[in-house]
Every structure is written in structure tokens, then in C-alpha cells.
PDB file of C-alpha atoms in Angstrom:
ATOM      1  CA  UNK A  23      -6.129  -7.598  -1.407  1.00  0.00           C
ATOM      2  CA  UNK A  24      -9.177  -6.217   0.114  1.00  0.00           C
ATOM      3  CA  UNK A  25     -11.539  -4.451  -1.903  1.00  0.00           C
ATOM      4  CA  UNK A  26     -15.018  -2.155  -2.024  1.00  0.00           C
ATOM      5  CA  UNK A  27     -14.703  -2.104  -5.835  1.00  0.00           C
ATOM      6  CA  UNK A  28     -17.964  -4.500  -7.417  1.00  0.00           C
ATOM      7  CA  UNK A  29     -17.449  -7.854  -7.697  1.00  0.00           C
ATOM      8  CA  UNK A  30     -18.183  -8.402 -11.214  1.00  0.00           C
ATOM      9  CA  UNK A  31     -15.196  -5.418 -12.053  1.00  0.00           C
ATOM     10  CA  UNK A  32     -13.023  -6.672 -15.123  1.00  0.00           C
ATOM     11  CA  UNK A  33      -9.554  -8.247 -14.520  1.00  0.00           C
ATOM     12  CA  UNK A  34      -7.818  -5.328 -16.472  1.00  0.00           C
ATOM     13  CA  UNK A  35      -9.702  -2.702 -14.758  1.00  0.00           C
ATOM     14  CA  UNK A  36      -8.839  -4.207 -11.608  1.00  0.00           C
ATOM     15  CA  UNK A  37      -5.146  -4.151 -12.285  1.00  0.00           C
ATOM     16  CA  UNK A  38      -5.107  -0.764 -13.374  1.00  0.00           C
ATOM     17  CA  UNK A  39      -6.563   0.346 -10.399  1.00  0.00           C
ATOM     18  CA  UNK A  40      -4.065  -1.150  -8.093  1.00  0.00           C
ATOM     19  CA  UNK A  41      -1.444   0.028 -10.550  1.00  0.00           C
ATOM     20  CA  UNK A  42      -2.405   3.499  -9.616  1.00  0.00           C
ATOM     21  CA  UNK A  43      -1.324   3.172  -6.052  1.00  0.00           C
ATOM     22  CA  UNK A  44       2.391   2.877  -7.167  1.00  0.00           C
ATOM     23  CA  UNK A  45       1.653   6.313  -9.271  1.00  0.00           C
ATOM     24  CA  UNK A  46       0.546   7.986  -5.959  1.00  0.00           C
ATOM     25  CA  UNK A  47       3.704   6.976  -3.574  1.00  0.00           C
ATOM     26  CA  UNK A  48       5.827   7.878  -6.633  1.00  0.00           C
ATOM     27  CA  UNK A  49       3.873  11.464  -6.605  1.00  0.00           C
ATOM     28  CA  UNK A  50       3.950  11.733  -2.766  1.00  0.00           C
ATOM     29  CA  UNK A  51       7.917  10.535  -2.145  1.00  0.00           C
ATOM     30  CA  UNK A  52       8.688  13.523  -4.874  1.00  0.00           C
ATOM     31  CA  UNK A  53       6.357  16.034  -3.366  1.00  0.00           C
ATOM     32  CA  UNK A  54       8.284  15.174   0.222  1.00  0.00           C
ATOM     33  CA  UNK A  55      11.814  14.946  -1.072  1.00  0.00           C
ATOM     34  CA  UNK A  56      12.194  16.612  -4.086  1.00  0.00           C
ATOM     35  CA  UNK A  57       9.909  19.538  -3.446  1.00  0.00           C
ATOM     36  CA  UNK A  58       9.359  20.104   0.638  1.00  0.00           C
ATOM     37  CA  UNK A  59       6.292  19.150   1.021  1.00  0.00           C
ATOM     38  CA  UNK A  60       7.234  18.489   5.161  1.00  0.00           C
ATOM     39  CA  UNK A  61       9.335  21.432   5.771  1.00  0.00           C
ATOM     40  CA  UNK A  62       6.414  23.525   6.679  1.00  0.00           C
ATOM     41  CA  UNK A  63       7.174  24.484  10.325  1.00  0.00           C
ATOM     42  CA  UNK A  64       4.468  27.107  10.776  1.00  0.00           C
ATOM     43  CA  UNK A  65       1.605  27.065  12.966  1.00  0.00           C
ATOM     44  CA  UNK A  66      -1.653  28.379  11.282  1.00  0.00           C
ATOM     45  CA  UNK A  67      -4.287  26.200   9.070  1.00  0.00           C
ATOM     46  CA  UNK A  68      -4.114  29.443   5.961  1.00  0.00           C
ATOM     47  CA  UNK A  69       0.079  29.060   6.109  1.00  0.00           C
ATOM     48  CA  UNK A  70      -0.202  24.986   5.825  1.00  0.00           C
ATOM     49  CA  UNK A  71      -2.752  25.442   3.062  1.00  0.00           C
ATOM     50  CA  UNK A  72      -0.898  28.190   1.327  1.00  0.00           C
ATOM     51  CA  UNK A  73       2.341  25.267   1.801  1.00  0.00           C
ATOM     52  CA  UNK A  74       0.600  22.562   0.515  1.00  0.00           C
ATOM     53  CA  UNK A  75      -0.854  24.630  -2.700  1.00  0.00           C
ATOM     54  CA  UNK A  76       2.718  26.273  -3.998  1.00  0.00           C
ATOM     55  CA  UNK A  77       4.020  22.188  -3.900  1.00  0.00           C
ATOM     56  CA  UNK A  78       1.114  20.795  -5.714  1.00  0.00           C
ATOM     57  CA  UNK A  79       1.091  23.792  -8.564  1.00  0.00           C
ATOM     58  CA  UNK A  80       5.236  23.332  -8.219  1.00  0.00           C
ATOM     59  CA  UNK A  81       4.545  19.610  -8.824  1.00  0.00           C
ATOM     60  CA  UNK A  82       2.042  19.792 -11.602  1.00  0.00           C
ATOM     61  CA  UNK A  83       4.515  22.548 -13.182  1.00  0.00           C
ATOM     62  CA  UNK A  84       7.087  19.612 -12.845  1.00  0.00           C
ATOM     63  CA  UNK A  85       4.707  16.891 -14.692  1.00  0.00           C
ATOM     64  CA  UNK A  86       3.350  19.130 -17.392  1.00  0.00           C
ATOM     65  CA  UNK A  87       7.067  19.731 -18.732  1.00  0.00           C
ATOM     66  CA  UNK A  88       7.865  16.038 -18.232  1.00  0.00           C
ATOM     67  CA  UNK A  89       4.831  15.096 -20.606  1.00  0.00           C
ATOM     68  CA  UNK A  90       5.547  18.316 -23.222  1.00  0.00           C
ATOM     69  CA  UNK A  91       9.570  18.305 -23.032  1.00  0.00           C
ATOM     70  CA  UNK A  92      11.352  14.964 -21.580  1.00  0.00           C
ATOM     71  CA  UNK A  93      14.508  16.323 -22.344  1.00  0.00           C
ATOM     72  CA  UNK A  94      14.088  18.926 -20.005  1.00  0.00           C
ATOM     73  CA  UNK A  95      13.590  17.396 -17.192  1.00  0.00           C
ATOM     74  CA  UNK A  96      15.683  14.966 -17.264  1.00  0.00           C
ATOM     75  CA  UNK A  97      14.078  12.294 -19.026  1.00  0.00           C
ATOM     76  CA  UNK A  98      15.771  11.528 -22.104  1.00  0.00           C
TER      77      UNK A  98
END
């Protein structure tokens, strides 16, 4: 691993930080698949933007009701 982090960073801190990269391909495979993040076929930067900001409040809608009620979503 290559890294801009300071050298004297603790070993824990260190693997939670690389820990967190797992968290954000998790988050960015459900945000393509599960939510259509790519199916935006239009042409104009406000449309993309608009795209992009329904899926992210859609997928923070998604992760609030995992953390308040598993059983809702499918987690327990």
C-alpha cells in the first residue's frame, strides 16, 4: 500500500482507514445496481446533477432505515 497519510499514524487508525474503502465500493456497486445510478442517458450538466442527487437522497433514505429498522429492509 501506498500512502500520503503521516508516518507516525497509529496501526488501528491505519486499518480503519483502509477498511473504509470496502464501505465505499459496497456504497457505489448499490448506487449502480440497485438504484440506477448509470442509467442517466441525458445530455445536459443540470439533468446529470439532478440524476446523481435523487440516487444519493434515494440511497441515504435506504441507509437511514437500515440503521433505525433492520427488519425492514431486509436485514434481519
Amino acid at each position: 500500500w501506498l500512502s500520503t497519510l503521516p508516518a507516525g499514524i497509529r496501526l488501528r487508525d491505519l486499518v480503519r482507514l483502509a477498511k473504509i474503502r470496502w464501505r465505499i465500493e459496497h456504497d457505489y456497486r448499490e448506487l449502480k445496481t440497485g438504484l440506477g445510478l448509470t442509467h442517466f442517458e441525458g445530455r445536459s450538466w443540470s439533468g446529470w446533477h439532478r440524476h446523481v442527487t435523487l440516487v444519493s437522497a434515494a440511497h441515504l433514505f435506504l441507509t437511514e432505515l437500515r440503521l433505525t429498522s433492520p427488519k425492514v429492509v431486509g436485514g434481519g
